[in-house]
mmCIF file of C-alpha atoms in Angstrom:
data_model
loop_
_atom_site.group_PDB
_atom_site.id
_atom_site.type_symbol
_atom_site.label_atom_id
_atom_site.label_comp_id
_atom_site.label_asym_id
_atom_site.label_seq_id
_atom_site.Cartn_x
_atom_site.Cartn_y
_atom_site.Cartn_z
ATOM 1 C CA GLY L 1 -39.194 -73.353 -5.787
ATOM 2 C CA GLN L 2 -36.926 -71.188 -7.820
ATOM 3 C CA GLN L 3 -38.115 -70.701 -11.402
ATOM 4 C CA VAL L 4 -35.639 -71.074 -14.220
ATOM 5 C CA MET L 5 -37.344 -70.700 -17.573
ATOM 6 C CA GLN L 6 -35.800 -71.837 -20.817
ATOM 7 C CA ILE L 7 -36.749 -71.057 -24.413
ATOM 8 C CA PRO L 8 -37.438 -72.353 -26.932
ATOM 9 C CA GLN L 9 -38.795 -75.713 -25.834
ATOM 10 C CA TYR L 10 -38.043 -77.290 -29.223
ATOM 11 C CA GLN L 11 -35.791 -76.262 -32.107
ATOM 12 C CA HIS L 12 -35.302 -77.913 -35.482
ATOM 13 C CA VAL L 13 -32.355 -76.732 -37.569
ATOM 14 C CA GLN L 14 -30.689 -77.785 -40.782
ATOM 15 C CA GLU L 15 -27.207 -79.138 -40.285
ATOM 16 C CA GLY L 16 -24.783 -76.256 -40.508
ATOM 17 C CA GLU L 17 -27.194 -73.653 -39.137
ATOM 18 C CA ASP L 18 -26.631 -71.972 -35.791
ATOM 19 C CA PHE L 19 -28.678 -72.644 -32.645
ATOM 20 C CA THR L 20 -29.288 -70.671 -29.473
ATOM 21 C CA THR L 21 -31.142 -71.507 -26.277
ATOM 22 C CA TYR L 22 -31.922 -68.961 -23.578
ATOM 23 C CA CYS L 23 -32.309 -69.347 -19.850
ATOM 24 C CA ASN L 24 -34.043 -66.745 -17.656
ATOM 25 C CA SER L 25 -34.554 -66.374 -13.941
ATOM 26 C CA SER L 26 -36.620 -63.896 -11.962
ATOM 27 C CA THR L 27 -33.947 -63.854 -9.253
ATOM 28 C CA THR L 28 -30.205 -63.311 -9.306
ATOM 29 C CA LEU L 29 -28.303 -66.558 -9.720
ATOM 30 C CA SER L 30 -25.080 -67.407 -7.949
ATOM 31 C CA ASN L 31 -23.993 -69.463 -10.930
ATOM 32 C CA ILE L 32 -25.390 -71.079 -14.053
ATOM 33 C CA GLN L 33 -24.569 -74.517 -15.349
ATOM 34 C CA TRP L 34 -25.324 -76.154 -18.666
ATOM 35 C CA TYR L 35 -25.982 -79.839 -19.270
ATOM 36 C CA LYS L 36 -26.611 -81.912 -22.393
ATOM 37 C CA GLN L 37 -28.846 -84.958 -22.478
ATOM 38 C CA ARG L 38 -28.620 -87.172 -25.549
ATOM 39 C CA PRO L 39 -31.811 -89.027 -26.567
ATOM 40 C CA GLY L 40 -32.284 -91.942 -24.180
ATOM 41 C CA GLY L 41 -29.369 -90.811 -22.048
ATOM 42 C CA HIS L 42 -28.746 -88.839 -18.906
ATOM 43 C CA PRO L 43 -27.690 -85.204 -18.442
ATOM 44 C CA VAL L 44 -23.969 -84.575 -18.697
ATOM 45 C CA PHE L 45 -22.298 -81.469 -17.327
ATOM 46 C CA LEU L 46 -20.934 -79.086 -19.949
ATOM 47 C CA ILE L 47 -19.832 -75.931 -18.159
ATOM 48 C CA GLN L 48 -20.351 -73.569 -15.230
ATOM 49 C CA LEU L 49 -20.426 -69.766 -15.353
ATOM 50 C CA VAL L 50 -20.062 -67.717 -12.194
ATOM 51 C CA LYS L 51 -19.117 -64.131 -13.008
ATOM 52 C CA SER L 52 -21.368 -61.376 -14.291
ATOM 53 C CA GLY L 53 -20.989 -61.043 -18.073
ATOM 54 C CA GLU L 54 -18.826 -64.148 -18.295
ATOM 55 C CA VAL L 55 -18.339 -65.779 -21.690
ATOM 56 C CA LYS L 56 -16.833 -69.213 -22.185
ATOM 57 C CA LYS L 57 -16.256 -71.247 -25.321
ATOM 58 C CA GLN L 58 -15.976 -74.940 -25.985
ATOM 59 C CA LYS L 59 -15.184 -75.474 -29.664
ATOM 60 C CA ARG L 60 -18.434 -74.535 -31.464
ATOM 61 C CA LEU L 61 -20.338 -73.852 -28.206
ATOM 62 C CA THR L 62 -20.427 -70.368 -26.660
ATOM 63 C CA PHE L 63 -21.885 -69.818 -23.198
ATOM 64 C CA GLN L 64 -22.802 -66.424 -21.769
ATOM 65 C CA PHE L 65 -23.909 -65.260 -18.328
ATOM 66 C CA GLY L 66 -25.826 -62.004 -18.238
ATOM 67 C CA GLU L 67 -24.571 -58.854 -16.575
ATOM 68 C CA ALA L 68 -27.355 -58.995 -13.995
ATOM 69 C CA LYS L 69 -26.773 -62.742 -13.479
ATOM 70 C CA LYS L 70 -30.409 -63.453 -14.264
ATOM 71 C CA ASN L 71 -30.047 -64.916 -17.729
ATOM 72 C CA SER L 72 -27.755 -67.079 -19.775
ATOM 73 C CA SER L 73 -27.460 -68.394 -23.300
ATOM 74 C CA LEU L 74 -25.874 -71.288 -25.138
ATOM 75 C CA HIS L 75 -25.027 -70.762 -28.791
ATOM 76 C CA ILE L 76 -23.895 -73.524 -31.136
ATOM 77 C CA THR L 77 -22.247 -72.472 -34.371
ATOM 78 C CA ALA L 78 -22.696 -74.630 -37.478
ATOM 79 C CA THR L 79 -24.653 -77.439 -35.871
ATOM 80 C CA GLN L 80 -23.779 -81.058 -36.522
ATOM 81 C CA THR L 81 -25.881 -84.196 -36.099
ATOM 82 C CA THR L 82 -23.858 -84.998 -32.979
ATOM 83 C CA ASP L 83 -25.355 -81.887 -31.334
ATOM 84 C CA VAL L 84 -28.780 -83.534 -31.154
ATOM 85 C CA GLY L 85 -30.203 -83.683 -27.638
ATOM 86 C CA THR L 86 -31.796 -81.632 -24.919
ATOM 87 C CA TYR L 87 -29.844 -78.782 -23.375
ATOM 88 C CA PHE L 88 -30.604 -77.798 -19.798
ATOM 89 C CA CYS L 89 -29.494 -74.823 -17.812
ATOM 90 C CA GLY L 90 -29.467 -75.055 -14.043
ATOM 91 C CA SER L 91 -28.411 -73.283 -10.907
ATOM 92 C CA ASN L 92 -27.935 -74.207 -7.287
ATOM 93 C CA THR L 93 -29.474 -72.281 -4.433
ATOM 94 C CA GLY L 94 -28.042 -73.526 -1.184
ATOM 95 C CA ASN L 95 -28.468 -77.277 -1.125
ATOM 96 C CA GLN L 96 -31.018 -77.482 -3.911
ATOM 97 C CA PHE L 97 -30.402 -77.458 -7.622
ATOM 98 C CA TYR L 98 -32.949 -76.103 -10.096
ATOM 99 C CA PHE L 99 -33.014 -77.018 -13.762
ATOM 100 C CA GLY L 100 -34.577 -75.128 -16.606
ATOM 101 C CA THR L 101 -37.260 -76.800 -18.678
ATOM 102 C CA GLY L 102 -34.764 -77.693 -21.400
ATOM 103 C CA THR L 103 -34.506 -77.092 -25.142
ATOM 104 C CA SER L 104 -34.733 -80.122 -27.388
ATOM 105 C CA LEU L 105 -32.537 -79.709 -30.479
ATOM 106 C CA THR L 106 -33.134 -81.678 -33.660
ATOM 107 C CA VAL L 107 -30.557 -81.386 -36.433
ATOM 108 C CA ILE L 108 -31.771 -82.277 -39.904
ATOM 109 C CA PRO L 109 -28.978 -83.725 -42.094
ATOM 110 C CA ASP N 1 -14.003 -96.720 -12.523
ATOM 111 C CA GLY N 2 -15.892 -94.092 -10.522
ATOM 112 C CA GLY N 3 -19.470 -93.154 -11.162
ATOM 113 C CA ILE N 4 -23.112 -93.565 -10.340
ATOM 114 C CA THR N 5 -25.047 -96.717 -11.055
ATOM 115 C CA GLN N 6 -28.782 -97.166 -11.192
ATOM 116 C CA SER N 7 -30.555 -100.421 -11.587
ATOM 117 C CA PRO N 8 -32.484 -101.714 -13.302
ATOM 118 C CA LYS N 9 -32.535 -99.683 -16.519
ATOM 119 C CA TYR N 10 -36.133 -100.669 -17.235
ATOM 120 C CA LEU N 11 -38.711 -101.638 -14.623
ATOM 121 C CA PHE N 12 -42.295 -102.725 -14.972
ATOM 122 C CA ARG N 13 -44.729 -102.906 -12.088
ATOM 123 C CA LYS N 14 -48.410 -103.419 -11.578
ATOM 124 C CA GLU N 15 -50.502 -100.594 -10.252
ATOM 125 C CA GLY N 16 -50.735 -100.603 -6.467
ATOM 126 C CA GLN N 17 -47.282 -102.106 -5.876
ATOM 127 C CA ASN N 18 -44.440 -100.304 -4.194
ATOM 128 C CA VAL N 19 -41.143 -100.385 -6.065
ATOM 129 C CA THR N 20 -37.622 -99.425 -4.994
ATOM 130 C CA LEU N 21 -35.080 -97.946 -7.391
ATOM 131 C CA SER N 22 -31.439 -98.272 -6.450
ATOM 132 C CA CYS N 23 -28.735 -95.636 -6.734
ATOM 133 C CA GLU N 24 -25.109 -96.241 -5.786
ATOM 134 C CA GLN N 25 -22.111 -93.931 -6.130
ATOM 135 C CA ASN N 26 -18.410 -94.432 -5.490
ATOM 136 C CA LEU N 27 -17.450 -90.798 -6.040
ATOM 137 C CA ASN N 28 -17.321 -90.069 -2.301
ATOM 138 C CA HIS N 29 -19.879 -87.286 -2.734
ATOM 139 C CA ASP N 30 -21.895 -86.255 0.294
ATOM 140 C CA ALA N 31 -24.951 -84.944 -1.535
ATOM 141 C CA MET N 32 -27.305 -87.079 -3.598
ATOM 142 C CA TYR N 33 -30.492 -86.269 -5.475
ATOM 143 C CA TRP N 34 -33.474 -87.940 -7.118
ATOM 144 C CA TYR N 35 -35.180 -86.353 -10.119
ATOM 145 C CA ARG N 36 -38.159 -87.319 -12.179
ATOM 146 C CA GLN N 37 -38.329 -86.626 -15.914
ATOM 147 C CA ASP N 38 -41.493 -86.969 -17.977
ATOM 148 C CA PRO N 39 -41.469 -87.063 -21.811
ATOM 149 C CA GLY N 40 -40.516 -83.670 -23.203
ATOM 150 C CA GLN N 41 -40.234 -82.257 -19.712
ATOM 151 C CA GLY N 42 -37.474 -80.927 -17.546
ATOM 152 C CA LEU N 43 -36.078 -82.403 -14.352
ATOM 153 C CA ARG N 44 -38.140 -82.156 -11.205
ATOM 154 C CA LEU N 45 -36.573 -82.724 -7.799
ATOM 155 C CA ILE N 46 -38.124 -85.468 -5.671
ATOM 156 C CA TYR N 47 -35.780 -85.777 -2.669
ATOM 157 C CA TYR N 48 -32.235 -84.856 -1.793
ATOM 158 C CA SER N 49 -29.768 -85.765 0.905
ATOM 159 C CA GLN N 50 -26.791 -83.750 2.058
ATOM 160 C CA ILE N 51 -25.439 -86.299 4.510
ATOM 161 C CA VAL N 52 -25.992 -89.809 5.795
ATOM 162 C CA ASN N 53 -29.212 -90.277 7.780
ATOM 163 C CA ASP N 54 -30.596 -86.950 6.618
ATOM 164 C CA PHE N 55 -32.775 -86.051 3.629
ATOM 165 C CA GLN N 56 -35.205 -83.348 2.536
ATOM 166 C CA LYS N 57 -38.257 -83.212 0.306
ATOM 167 C CA GLY N 58 -37.986 -81.633 -3.082
ATOM 168 C CA ASP N 59 -40.791 -80.108 -5.145
ATOM 169 C CA ILE N 60 -42.670 -83.369 -5.850
ATOM 170 C CA ALA N 61 -42.028 -85.653 -2.865
ATOM 171 C CA GLU N 62 -45.603 -86.863 -2.408
ATOM 172 C CA GLY N 63 -45.891 -90.603 -3.041
ATOM 173 C CA TYR N 64 -42.147 -91.187 -2.734
ATOM 174 C CA SER N 65 -39.820 -92.136 0.125
ATOM 175 C CA VAL N 66 -36.049 -92.393 0.477
ATOM 176 C CA SER N 67 -33.397 -93.548 2.920
ATOM 177 C CA ARG N 68 -29.722 -92.677 3.321
ATOM 178 C CA GLU N 69 -28.140 -95.255 5.571
ATOM 179 C CA LYS N 70 -24.821 -95.242 3.740
ATOM 180 C CA LYS N 71 -22.944 -92.473 1.963
ATOM 181 C CA GLU N 72 -22.790 -94.550 -1.206
ATOM 182 C CA SER N 73 -26.465 -95.444 -1.438
ATOM 183 C CA PHE N 74 -29.681 -93.442 -1.844
ATOM 184 C CA PRO N 75 -32.591 -95.728 -2.789
ATOM 185 C CA LEU N 76 -35.946 -94.293 -3.857
ATOM 186 C CA THR N 77 -39.241 -96.059 -3.170
ATOM 187 C CA VAL N 78 -42.168 -95.241 -5.404
ATOM 188 C CA THR N 79 -45.213 -96.034 -3.324
ATOM 189 C CA SER N 80 -48.721 -96.920 -4.396
ATOM 190 C CA ALA N 81 -49.743 -93.430 -3.250
ATOM 191 C CA GLN N 82 -47.935 -91.880 -6.220
ATOM 192 C CA LYS N 83 -50.755 -91.205 -8.660
ATOM 193 C CA ASN N 84 -48.768 -91.151 -11.883
ATOM 194 C CA PRO N 85 -45.514 -93.067 -11.321
ATOM 195 C CA THR N 86 -44.607 -93.906 -14.920
ATOM 196 C CA ALA N 87 -41.544 -91.783 -15.704
ATOM 197 C CA PHE N 88 -37.783 -91.707 -16.147
ATOM 198 C CA TYR N 89 -36.012 -91.482 -12.778
ATOM 199 C CA LEU N 90 -32.554 -89.990 -12.502
ATOM 200 C CA CYS N 91 -30.240 -90.126 -9.527
ATOM 201 C CA ALA N 92 -27.395 -87.646 -9.162
ATOM 202 C CA SER N 93 -24.606 -86.828 -6.770
ATOM 203 C CA ARG N 94 -23.018 -83.457 -6.300
ATOM 204 C CA ARG N 95 -19.383 -82.511 -6.277
ATOM 205 C CA ARG N 96 -18.715 -79.301 -4.417
ATOM 206 C CA GLY N 97 -15.721 -77.189 -5.188
ATOM 207 C CA ARG N 98 -14.657 -74.576 -7.720
ATOM 208 C CA THR N 99 -17.104 -76.198 -10.085
ATOM 209 C CA ASP N 100 -20.280 -77.324 -8.368
ATOM 210 C CA THR N 101 -21.337 -80.201 -10.600
ATOM 211 C CA GLN N 102 -24.109 -82.753 -10.651
ATOM 212 C CA TYR N 103 -23.148 -86.239 -11.852
ATOM 213 C CA PHE N 104 -26.038 -88.321 -13.106
ATOM 214 C CA GLY N 105 -26.616 -92.041 -13.221
ATOM 215 C CA PRO N 106 -27.968 -93.679 -16.389
ATOM 216 C CA GLY N 107 -31.545 -93.559 -15.095
ATOM 217 C CA THR N 108 -34.339 -96.064 -14.542
ATOM 218 C CA ARG N 109 -37.381 -96.025 -16.774
ATOM 219 C CA LEU N 110 -40.357 -97.121 -14.666
ATOM 220 C CA THR N 111 -43.585 -98.221 -16.282
ATOM 221 C CA VAL N 112 -46.595 -98.970 -14.138
ATOM 222 C CA LEU N 113 -49.181 -101.096 -15.866
#
């Protein structure tokens, strides 16, 4: 299946520090989506990016889609304890949907 | 209140028994998916269905079976042939449109003793 790699696998930050997770694909993606899964919960859709070089913001979260549409990043400014969870990128190819391996974020108060 | 329901939240079974996990949605979505998640791991696709009475294998279908007799329902059976069935199982449906989104149920945590 399509490979969507995500780094880092784990990240611990002090509250107030910034956080970034990166998503990379060996093939061109038609779109990229980001999901957040709280501990013990299920993934929840955050955003979708479609255009080359697209940047979208949601409050302290900034999402980017690379120019070649092969990579994407999620940046959180000034993390808060409510940001704790695992962040997944994903993309659909036809009828299937492929998720990245996820980045687990721990925020230390 | 629209959404996806999975039951039960926690399930315990003895080794060698088949077990069926339910997934129901009232979002009127055509496509439905089953994923498996292991501790600290990503989501791996087991089966998916684009329409009633049709389904396809995902990356890790061995030891699992599904049916799609109704649009609203997509049950997953974990058979005794699945070598390592203990995991968190997530069902999702897909909304197509300007934003192609996956909506997830709350998940079922299966433990095989």
